[in-house]
Tab-separated table of C-alpha atoms and ligand atoms in Angstrom:
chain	number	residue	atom	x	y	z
Y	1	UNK	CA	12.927	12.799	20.729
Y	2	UNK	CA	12.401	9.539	20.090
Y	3	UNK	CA	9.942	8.274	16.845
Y	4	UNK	CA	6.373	6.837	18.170
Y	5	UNK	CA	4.062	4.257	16.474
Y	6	UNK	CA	1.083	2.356	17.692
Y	7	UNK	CA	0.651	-1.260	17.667
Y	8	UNK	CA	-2.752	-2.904	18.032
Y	9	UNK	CA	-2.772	-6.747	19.017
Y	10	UNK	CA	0.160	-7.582	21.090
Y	11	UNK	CA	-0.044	-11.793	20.611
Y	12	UNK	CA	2.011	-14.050	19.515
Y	13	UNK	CA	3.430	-11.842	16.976
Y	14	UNK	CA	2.716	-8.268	17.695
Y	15	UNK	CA	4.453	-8.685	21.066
Y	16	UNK	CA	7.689	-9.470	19.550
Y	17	UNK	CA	7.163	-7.262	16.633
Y	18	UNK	CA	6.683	-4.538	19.581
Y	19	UNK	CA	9.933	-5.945	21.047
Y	20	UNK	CA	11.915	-5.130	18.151
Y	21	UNK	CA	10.224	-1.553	17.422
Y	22	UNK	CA	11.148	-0.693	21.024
Y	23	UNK	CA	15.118	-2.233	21.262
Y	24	UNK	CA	15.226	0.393	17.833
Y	25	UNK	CA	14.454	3.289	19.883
Y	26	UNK	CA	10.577	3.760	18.788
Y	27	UNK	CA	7.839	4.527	21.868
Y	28	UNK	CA	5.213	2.550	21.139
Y	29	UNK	CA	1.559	3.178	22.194
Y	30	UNK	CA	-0.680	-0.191	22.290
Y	31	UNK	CA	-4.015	-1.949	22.410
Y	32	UNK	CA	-5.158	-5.071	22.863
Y	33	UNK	CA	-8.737	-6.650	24.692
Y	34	UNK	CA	-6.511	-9.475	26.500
Y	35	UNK	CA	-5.237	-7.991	29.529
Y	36	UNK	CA	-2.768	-11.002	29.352
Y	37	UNK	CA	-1.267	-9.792	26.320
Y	38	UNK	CA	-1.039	-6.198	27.625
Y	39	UNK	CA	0.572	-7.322	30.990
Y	40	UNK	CA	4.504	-7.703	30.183
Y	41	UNK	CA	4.365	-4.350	28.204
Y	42	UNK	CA	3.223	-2.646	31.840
Y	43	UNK	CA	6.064	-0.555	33.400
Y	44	UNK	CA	7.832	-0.807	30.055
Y	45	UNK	CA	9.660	1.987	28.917
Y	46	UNK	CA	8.646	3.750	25.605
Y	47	UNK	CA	5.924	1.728	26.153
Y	48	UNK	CA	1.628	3.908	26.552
Y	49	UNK	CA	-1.069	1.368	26.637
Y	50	UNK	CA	-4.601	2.970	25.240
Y	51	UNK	CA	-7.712	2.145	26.193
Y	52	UNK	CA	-8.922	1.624	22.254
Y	53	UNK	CA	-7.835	1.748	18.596
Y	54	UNK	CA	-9.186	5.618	18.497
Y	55	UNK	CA	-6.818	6.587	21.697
Y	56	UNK	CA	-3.758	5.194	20.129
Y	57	UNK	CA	-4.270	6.887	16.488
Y	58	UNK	CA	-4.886	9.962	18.606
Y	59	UNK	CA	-1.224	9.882	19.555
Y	60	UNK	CA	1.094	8.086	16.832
Y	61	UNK	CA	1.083	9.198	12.581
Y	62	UNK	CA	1.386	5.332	11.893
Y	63	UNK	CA	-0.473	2.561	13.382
Y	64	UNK	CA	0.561	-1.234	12.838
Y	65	UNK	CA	-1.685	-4.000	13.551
Y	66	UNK	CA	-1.331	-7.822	14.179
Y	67	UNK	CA	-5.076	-9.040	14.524
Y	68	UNK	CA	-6.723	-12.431	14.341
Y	69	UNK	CA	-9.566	-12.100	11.976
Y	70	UNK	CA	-10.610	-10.047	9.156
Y	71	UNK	CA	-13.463	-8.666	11.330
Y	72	UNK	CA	-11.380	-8.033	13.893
Y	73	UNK	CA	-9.453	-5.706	11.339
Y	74	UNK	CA	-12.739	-4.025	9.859
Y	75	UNK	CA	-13.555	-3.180	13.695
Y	76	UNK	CA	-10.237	-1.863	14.623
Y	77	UNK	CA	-9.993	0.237	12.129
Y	78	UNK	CA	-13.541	1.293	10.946
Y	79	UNK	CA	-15.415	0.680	14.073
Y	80	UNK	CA	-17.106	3.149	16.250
Y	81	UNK	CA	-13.930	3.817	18.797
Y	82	UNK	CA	-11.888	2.528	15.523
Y	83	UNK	CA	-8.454	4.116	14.130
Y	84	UNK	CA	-9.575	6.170	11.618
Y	85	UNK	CA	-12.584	7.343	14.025
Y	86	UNK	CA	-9.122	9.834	14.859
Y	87	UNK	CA	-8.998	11.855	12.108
Y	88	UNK	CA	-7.239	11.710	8.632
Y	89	UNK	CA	-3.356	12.026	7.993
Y	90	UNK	CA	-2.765	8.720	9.681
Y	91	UNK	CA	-1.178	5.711	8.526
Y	92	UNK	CA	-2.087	2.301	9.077
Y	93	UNK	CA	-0.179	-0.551	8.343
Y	94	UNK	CA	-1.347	-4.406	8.709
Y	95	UNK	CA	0.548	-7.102	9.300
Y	96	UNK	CA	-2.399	-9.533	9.598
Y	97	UNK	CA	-3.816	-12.106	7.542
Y	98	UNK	CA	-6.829	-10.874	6.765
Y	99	UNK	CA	-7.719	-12.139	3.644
Y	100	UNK	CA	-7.402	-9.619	0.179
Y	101	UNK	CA	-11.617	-8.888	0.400
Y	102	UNK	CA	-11.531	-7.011	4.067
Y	103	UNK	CA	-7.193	-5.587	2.540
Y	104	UNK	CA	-9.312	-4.176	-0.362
Y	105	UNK	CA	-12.113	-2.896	1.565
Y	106	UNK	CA	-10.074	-1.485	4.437
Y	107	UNK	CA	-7.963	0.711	1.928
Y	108	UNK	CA	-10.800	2.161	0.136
Y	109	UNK	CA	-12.341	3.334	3.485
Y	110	UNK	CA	-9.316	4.631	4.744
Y	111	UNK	CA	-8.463	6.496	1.090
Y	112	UNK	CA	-12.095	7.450	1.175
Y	113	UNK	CA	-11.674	9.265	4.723
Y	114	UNK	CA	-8.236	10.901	4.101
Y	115	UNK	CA	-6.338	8.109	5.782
Y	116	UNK	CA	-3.335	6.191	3.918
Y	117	UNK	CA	-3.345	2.066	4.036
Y	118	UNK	CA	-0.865	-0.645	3.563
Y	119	UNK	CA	-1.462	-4.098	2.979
Y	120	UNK	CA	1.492	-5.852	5.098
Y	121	UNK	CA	1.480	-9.235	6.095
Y	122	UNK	CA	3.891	-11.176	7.020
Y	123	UNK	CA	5.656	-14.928	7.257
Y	124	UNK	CA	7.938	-16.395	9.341
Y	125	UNK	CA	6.437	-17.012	12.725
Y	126	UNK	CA	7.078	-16.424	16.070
Y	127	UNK	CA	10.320	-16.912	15.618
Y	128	UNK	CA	10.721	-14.602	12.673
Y	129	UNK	CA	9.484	-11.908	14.686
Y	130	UNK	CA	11.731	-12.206	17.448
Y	131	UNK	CA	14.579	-12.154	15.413
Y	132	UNK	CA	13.322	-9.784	12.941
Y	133	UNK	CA	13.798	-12.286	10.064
Y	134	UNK	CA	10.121	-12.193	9.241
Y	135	UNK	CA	9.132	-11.821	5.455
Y	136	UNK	CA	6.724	-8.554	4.381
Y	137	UNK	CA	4.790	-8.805	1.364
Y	138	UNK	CA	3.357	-5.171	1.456
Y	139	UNK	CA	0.727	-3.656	-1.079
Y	140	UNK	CA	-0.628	-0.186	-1.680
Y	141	UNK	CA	0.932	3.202	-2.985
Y	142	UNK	CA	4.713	3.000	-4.344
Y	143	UNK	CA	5.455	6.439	-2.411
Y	144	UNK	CA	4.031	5.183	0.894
Y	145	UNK	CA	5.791	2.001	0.830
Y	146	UNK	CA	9.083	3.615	0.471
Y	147	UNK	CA	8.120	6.012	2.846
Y	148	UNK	CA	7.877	3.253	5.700
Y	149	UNK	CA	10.392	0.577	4.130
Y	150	UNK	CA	12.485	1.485	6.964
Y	151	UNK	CA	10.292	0.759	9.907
Y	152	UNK	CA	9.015	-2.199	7.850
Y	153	UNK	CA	12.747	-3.540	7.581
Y	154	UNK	CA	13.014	-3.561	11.399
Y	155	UNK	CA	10.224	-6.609	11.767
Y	156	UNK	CA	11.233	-7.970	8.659
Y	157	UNK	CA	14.404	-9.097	6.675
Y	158	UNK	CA	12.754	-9.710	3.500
Y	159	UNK	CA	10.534	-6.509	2.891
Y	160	UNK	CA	8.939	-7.409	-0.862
Y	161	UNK	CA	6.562	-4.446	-2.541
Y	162	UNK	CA	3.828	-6.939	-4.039
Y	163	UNK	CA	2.020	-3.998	-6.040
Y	164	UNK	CA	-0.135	-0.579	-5.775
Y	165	UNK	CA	-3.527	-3.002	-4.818
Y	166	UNK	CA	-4.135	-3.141	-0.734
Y	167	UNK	CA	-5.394	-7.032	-1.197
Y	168	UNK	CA	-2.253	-7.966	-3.200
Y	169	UNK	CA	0.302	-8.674	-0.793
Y	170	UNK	CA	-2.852	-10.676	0.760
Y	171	UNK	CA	-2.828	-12.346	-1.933
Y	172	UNK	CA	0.758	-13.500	-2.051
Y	173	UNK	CA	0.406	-14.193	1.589
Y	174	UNK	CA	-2.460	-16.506	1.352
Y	175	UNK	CA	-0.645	-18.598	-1.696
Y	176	UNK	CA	2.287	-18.964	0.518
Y	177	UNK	CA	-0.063	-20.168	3.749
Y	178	UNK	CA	-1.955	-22.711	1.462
Y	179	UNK	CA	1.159	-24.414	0.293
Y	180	UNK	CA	2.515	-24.167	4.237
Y	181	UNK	CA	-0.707	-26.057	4.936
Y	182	UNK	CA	-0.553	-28.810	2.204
Y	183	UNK	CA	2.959	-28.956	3.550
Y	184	UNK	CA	2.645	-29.792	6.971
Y	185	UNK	CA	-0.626	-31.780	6.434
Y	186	UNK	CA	0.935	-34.355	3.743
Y	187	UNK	CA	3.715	-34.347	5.658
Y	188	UNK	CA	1.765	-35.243	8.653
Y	189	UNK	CA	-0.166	-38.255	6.567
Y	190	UNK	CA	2.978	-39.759	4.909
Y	191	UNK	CA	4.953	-39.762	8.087
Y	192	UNK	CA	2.482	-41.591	10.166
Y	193	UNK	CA	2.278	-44.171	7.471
Y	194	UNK	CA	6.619	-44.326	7.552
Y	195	UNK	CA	6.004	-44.849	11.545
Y	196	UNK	CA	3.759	-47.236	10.853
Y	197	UNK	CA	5.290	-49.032	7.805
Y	198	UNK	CA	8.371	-49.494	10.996
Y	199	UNK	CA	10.650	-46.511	9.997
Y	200	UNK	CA	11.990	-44.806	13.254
Y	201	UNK	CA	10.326	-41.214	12.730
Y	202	UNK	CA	13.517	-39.317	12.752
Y	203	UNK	CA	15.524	-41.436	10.489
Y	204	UNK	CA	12.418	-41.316	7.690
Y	205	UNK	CA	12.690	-37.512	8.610
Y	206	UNK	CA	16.650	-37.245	8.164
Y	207	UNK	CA	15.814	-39.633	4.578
Y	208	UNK	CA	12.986	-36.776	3.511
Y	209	UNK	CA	15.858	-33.753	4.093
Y	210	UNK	CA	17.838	-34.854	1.561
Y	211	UNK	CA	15.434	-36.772	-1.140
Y	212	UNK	CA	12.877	-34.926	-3.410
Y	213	UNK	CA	10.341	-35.209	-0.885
Y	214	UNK	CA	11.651	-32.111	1.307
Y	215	UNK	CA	9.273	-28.976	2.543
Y	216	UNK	CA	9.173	-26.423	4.854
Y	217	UNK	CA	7.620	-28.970	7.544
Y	218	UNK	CA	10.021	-32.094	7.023
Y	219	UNK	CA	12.877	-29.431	7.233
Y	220	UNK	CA	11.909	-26.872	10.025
Y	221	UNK	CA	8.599	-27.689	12.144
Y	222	UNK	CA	8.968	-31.698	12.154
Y	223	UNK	CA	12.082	-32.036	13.744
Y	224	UNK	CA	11.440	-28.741	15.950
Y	225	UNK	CA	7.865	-29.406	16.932
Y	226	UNK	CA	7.026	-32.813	16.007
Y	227	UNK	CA	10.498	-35.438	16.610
Y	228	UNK	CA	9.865	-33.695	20.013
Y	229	UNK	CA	6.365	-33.663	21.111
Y	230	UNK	CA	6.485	-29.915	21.980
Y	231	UNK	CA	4.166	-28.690	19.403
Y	232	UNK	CA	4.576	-25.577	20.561
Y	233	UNK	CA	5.457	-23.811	16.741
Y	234	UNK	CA	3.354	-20.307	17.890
Y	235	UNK	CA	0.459	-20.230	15.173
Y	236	UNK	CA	-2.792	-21.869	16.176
Y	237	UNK	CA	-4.627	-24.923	13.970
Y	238	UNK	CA	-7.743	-22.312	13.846
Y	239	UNK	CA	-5.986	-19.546	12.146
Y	240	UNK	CA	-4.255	-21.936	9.363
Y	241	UNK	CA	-7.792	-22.626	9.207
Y	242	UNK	CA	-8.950	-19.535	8.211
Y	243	UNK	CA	-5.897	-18.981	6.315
Y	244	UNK	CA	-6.549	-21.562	3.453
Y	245	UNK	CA	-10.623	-21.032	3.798
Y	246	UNK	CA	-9.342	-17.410	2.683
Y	247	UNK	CA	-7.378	-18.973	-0.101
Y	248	UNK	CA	-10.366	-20.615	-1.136
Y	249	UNK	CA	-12.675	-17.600	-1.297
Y	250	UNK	CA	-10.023	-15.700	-3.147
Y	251	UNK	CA	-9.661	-18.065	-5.760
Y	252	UNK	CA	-13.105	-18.386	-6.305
Y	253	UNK	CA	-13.412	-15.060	-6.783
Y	254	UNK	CA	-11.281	-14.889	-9.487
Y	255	UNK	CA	-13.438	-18.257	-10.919
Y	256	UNK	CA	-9.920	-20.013	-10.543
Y	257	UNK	CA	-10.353	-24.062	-10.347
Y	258	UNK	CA	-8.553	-25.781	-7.396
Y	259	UNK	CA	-8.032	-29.561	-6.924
Y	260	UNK	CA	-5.185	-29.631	-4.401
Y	261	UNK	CA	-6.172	-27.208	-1.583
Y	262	UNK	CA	-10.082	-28.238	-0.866
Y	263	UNK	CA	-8.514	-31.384	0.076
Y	264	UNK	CA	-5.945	-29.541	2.190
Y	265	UNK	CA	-8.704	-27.430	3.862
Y	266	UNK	CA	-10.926	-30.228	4.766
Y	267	UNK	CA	-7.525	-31.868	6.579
Y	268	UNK	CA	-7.443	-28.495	8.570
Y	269	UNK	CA	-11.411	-28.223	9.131
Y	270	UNK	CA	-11.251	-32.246	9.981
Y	271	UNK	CA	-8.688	-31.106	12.804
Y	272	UNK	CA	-11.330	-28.489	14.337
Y	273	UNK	CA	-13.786	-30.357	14.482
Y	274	UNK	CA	-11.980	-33.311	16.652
Y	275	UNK	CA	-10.769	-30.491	18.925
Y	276	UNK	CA	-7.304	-29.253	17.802
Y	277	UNK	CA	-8.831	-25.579	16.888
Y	278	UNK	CA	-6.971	-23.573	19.960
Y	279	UNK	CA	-3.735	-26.336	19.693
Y	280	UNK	CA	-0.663	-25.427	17.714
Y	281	UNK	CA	-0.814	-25.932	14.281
Y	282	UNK	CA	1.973	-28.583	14.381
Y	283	UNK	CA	-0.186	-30.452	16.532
Y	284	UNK	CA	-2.467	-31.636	13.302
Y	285	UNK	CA	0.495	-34.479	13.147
Y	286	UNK	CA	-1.046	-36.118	16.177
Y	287	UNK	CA	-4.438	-36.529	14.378
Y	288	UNK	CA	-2.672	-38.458	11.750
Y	289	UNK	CA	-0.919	-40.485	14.720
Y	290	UNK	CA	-4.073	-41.115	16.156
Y	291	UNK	CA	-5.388	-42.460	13.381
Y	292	UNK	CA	-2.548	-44.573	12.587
Y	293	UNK	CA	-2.055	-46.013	15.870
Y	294	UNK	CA	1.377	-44.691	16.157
Y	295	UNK	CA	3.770	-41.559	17.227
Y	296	UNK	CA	6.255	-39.378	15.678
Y	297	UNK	CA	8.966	-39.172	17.858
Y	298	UNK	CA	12.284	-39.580	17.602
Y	299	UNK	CA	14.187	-43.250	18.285
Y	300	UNK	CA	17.288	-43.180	16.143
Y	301	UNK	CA	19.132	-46.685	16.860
Y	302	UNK	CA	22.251	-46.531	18.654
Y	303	UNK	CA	25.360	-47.104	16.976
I	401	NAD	P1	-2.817	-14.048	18.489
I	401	NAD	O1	-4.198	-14.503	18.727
I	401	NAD	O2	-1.722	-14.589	19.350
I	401	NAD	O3	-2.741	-12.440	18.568
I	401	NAD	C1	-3.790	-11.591	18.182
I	401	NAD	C2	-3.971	-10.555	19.268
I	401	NAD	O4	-5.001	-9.651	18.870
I	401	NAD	C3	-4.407	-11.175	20.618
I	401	NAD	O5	-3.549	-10.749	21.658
I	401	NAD	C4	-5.831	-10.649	20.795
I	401	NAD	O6	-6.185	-10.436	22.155
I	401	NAD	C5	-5.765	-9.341	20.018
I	401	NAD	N1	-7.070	-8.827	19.646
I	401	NAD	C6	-8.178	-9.515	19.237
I	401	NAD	N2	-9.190	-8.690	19.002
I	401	NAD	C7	-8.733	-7.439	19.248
I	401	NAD	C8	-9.313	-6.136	19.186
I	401	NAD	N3	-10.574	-5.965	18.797
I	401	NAD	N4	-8.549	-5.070	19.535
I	401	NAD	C9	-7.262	-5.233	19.935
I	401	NAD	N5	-6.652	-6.441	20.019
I	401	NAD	C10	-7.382	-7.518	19.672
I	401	NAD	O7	-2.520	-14.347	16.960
I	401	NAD	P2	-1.089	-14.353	16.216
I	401	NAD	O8	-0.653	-15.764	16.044
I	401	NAD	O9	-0.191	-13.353	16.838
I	401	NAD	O10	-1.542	-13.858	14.763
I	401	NAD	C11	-1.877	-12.506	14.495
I	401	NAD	C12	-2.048	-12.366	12.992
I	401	NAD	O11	-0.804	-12.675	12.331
I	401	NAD	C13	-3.097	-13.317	12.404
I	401	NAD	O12	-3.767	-12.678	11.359
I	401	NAD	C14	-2.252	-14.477	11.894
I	401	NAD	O13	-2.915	-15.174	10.857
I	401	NAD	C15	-1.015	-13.743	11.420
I	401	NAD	N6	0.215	-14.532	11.414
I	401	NAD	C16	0.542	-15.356	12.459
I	401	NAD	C17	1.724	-16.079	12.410
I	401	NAD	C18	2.136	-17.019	13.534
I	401	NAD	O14	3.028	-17.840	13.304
I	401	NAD	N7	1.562	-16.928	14.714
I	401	NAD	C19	2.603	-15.954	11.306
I	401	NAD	C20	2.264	-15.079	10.291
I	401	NAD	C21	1.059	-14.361	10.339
């Protein structure tokens, strides 16, 4: 008999992450309040679909989530038809980015009603998890972790133990997200003003790749997302978002001084505000166009 889990939120990233679970021989019971995102799983098989976070933890010892928002998370799990509202002995595992406050809080609940916790998330995109290249930066109990390192590895190729705090690997997660941010933002700014200045985009782009100015956006989402006009990365301007306003909070919390990132963030809440909330995140480069008259494709000169 095969092993089963549950997975709760089947988007952009659970759905693949489900993928991969079920081409390794796991059944998989989910959940998920878009019937959109539940769809392609019907017929499946391996594949239960439950009615609420409760009905899958009724069936499965371990129960992985991909969820928008921290209170999406506290509901899921400590809600009234929540997971631990099944019982204790379970296992949850999140793979969210929802911030180190609701990580922290989540785990002492769970510990509190006999239920184990670890703090998961993970980077890499969309397509990390289809490939199963994604990186985990997991937190919580040392004996727990290496209890589930092995279904971990499956969605990710870079499983990292952060340390024995659910919050931690939050932590790490949110310091890699706000320097993702400042990344594609400045990148966004400096390459309007190289379109503008009369650089063809993709040249200024191939001059970036191999000069000090390189970053994870000149090198991977500009000349996927941006050179093209598909925008079409997989991670939504709202969520980076709430990503670096959960950056913020955390630093503030530990009375740590920033400079850089409230800059950053207002880029990202500028964005929302003129619309590009539910757009992809790569899609914060056309602001910049739009402001500079101007548009980042490519037109390389012949010959
Ligand atoms: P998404 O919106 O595509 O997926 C979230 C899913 O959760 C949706 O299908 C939604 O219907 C479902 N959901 C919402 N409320 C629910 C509830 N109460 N019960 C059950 N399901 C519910 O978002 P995503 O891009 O897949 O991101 C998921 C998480 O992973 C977020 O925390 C995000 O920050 C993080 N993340 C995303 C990426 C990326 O590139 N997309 C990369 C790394 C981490």
């Amino acid at each position: 008999m095969s092993d089963r889990v549950g997975f709760i939120g089947v988007g952009r990233m659970g759905a693949p992450m489900v993928r991969r679970l079920l081409a390794h021989g796991y059944e998989v019971c989910i959940r998920d309040v878009s019937e959109a995102a539940v769809a392609p799983f019907r017929g499946q098989p391996g594949v239960t679909i439950c009615g609420s976070p409760r009905e899958v933890a009724g069936q499965v010892p371990v129960v992985l989530l991909s969820l928008p928002l921290p209170k999406t998370l506290l509901d899921v799990v400590l809600g009234p038809d929540g997971v631990a509202a099944a019982g204790p002995g379970r296992c949850v595992i999140d793979t969210s980015t929802s911030g180190a406050r609701a990580s922290r809080a989540v785990g002492a609940e769970l510990g509190a009603k006999g239920l184990q916790f670890l703090d998961a998330p993970v980077s890499g995109g969309v397509p990390g998890a289809e490939k199963g290249t994604l990186s985990v930066m997991v937190a919580g109990d040392p004996a727990l972790y290496d209890r589930h390192k092995g279904l971990l590895s499956i969605i990710g190729k870079n499983v990292f133990y952060v340390g024995a705090e659910p919050g931690q690997g939050q932590a790490m997660k949110l310091v890699n997200n706000m320097l993702s941010a400042t990344a594609l933002a400045a990148t966004s700014e400096v390459m309007a003003v190289a379109t503008k200045a009369g650089i063809a985009p993709d040249v200024a782009l191939d001059i970036l790749n191999v000069s000090s100015g390189r970053n994870s956006a000149t090198q991977d989402k500009f000349p996927k997302d941006v050179i093209t006009g598909t925008f079409s990365y997989g991670f939504l301007v709202d969520l980076m978002l709430k990503d670096v306003k959960l950056f913020e909070e955390l630093a503030d919390e530990m009375r740590v001084p920033t400079l850089v990132s409230p800059a950053v963030i207002n880029a990202w809440r500028v964005a929302v505000a003129q619309g590009y909330g539910p757009k992809d995140f790569t899609a914060i480069a056309e602001m910049f166009e739009r402001w500079a008259g101007v548009e980042i494709r490519a037109r390389r000169r012949e010959g």
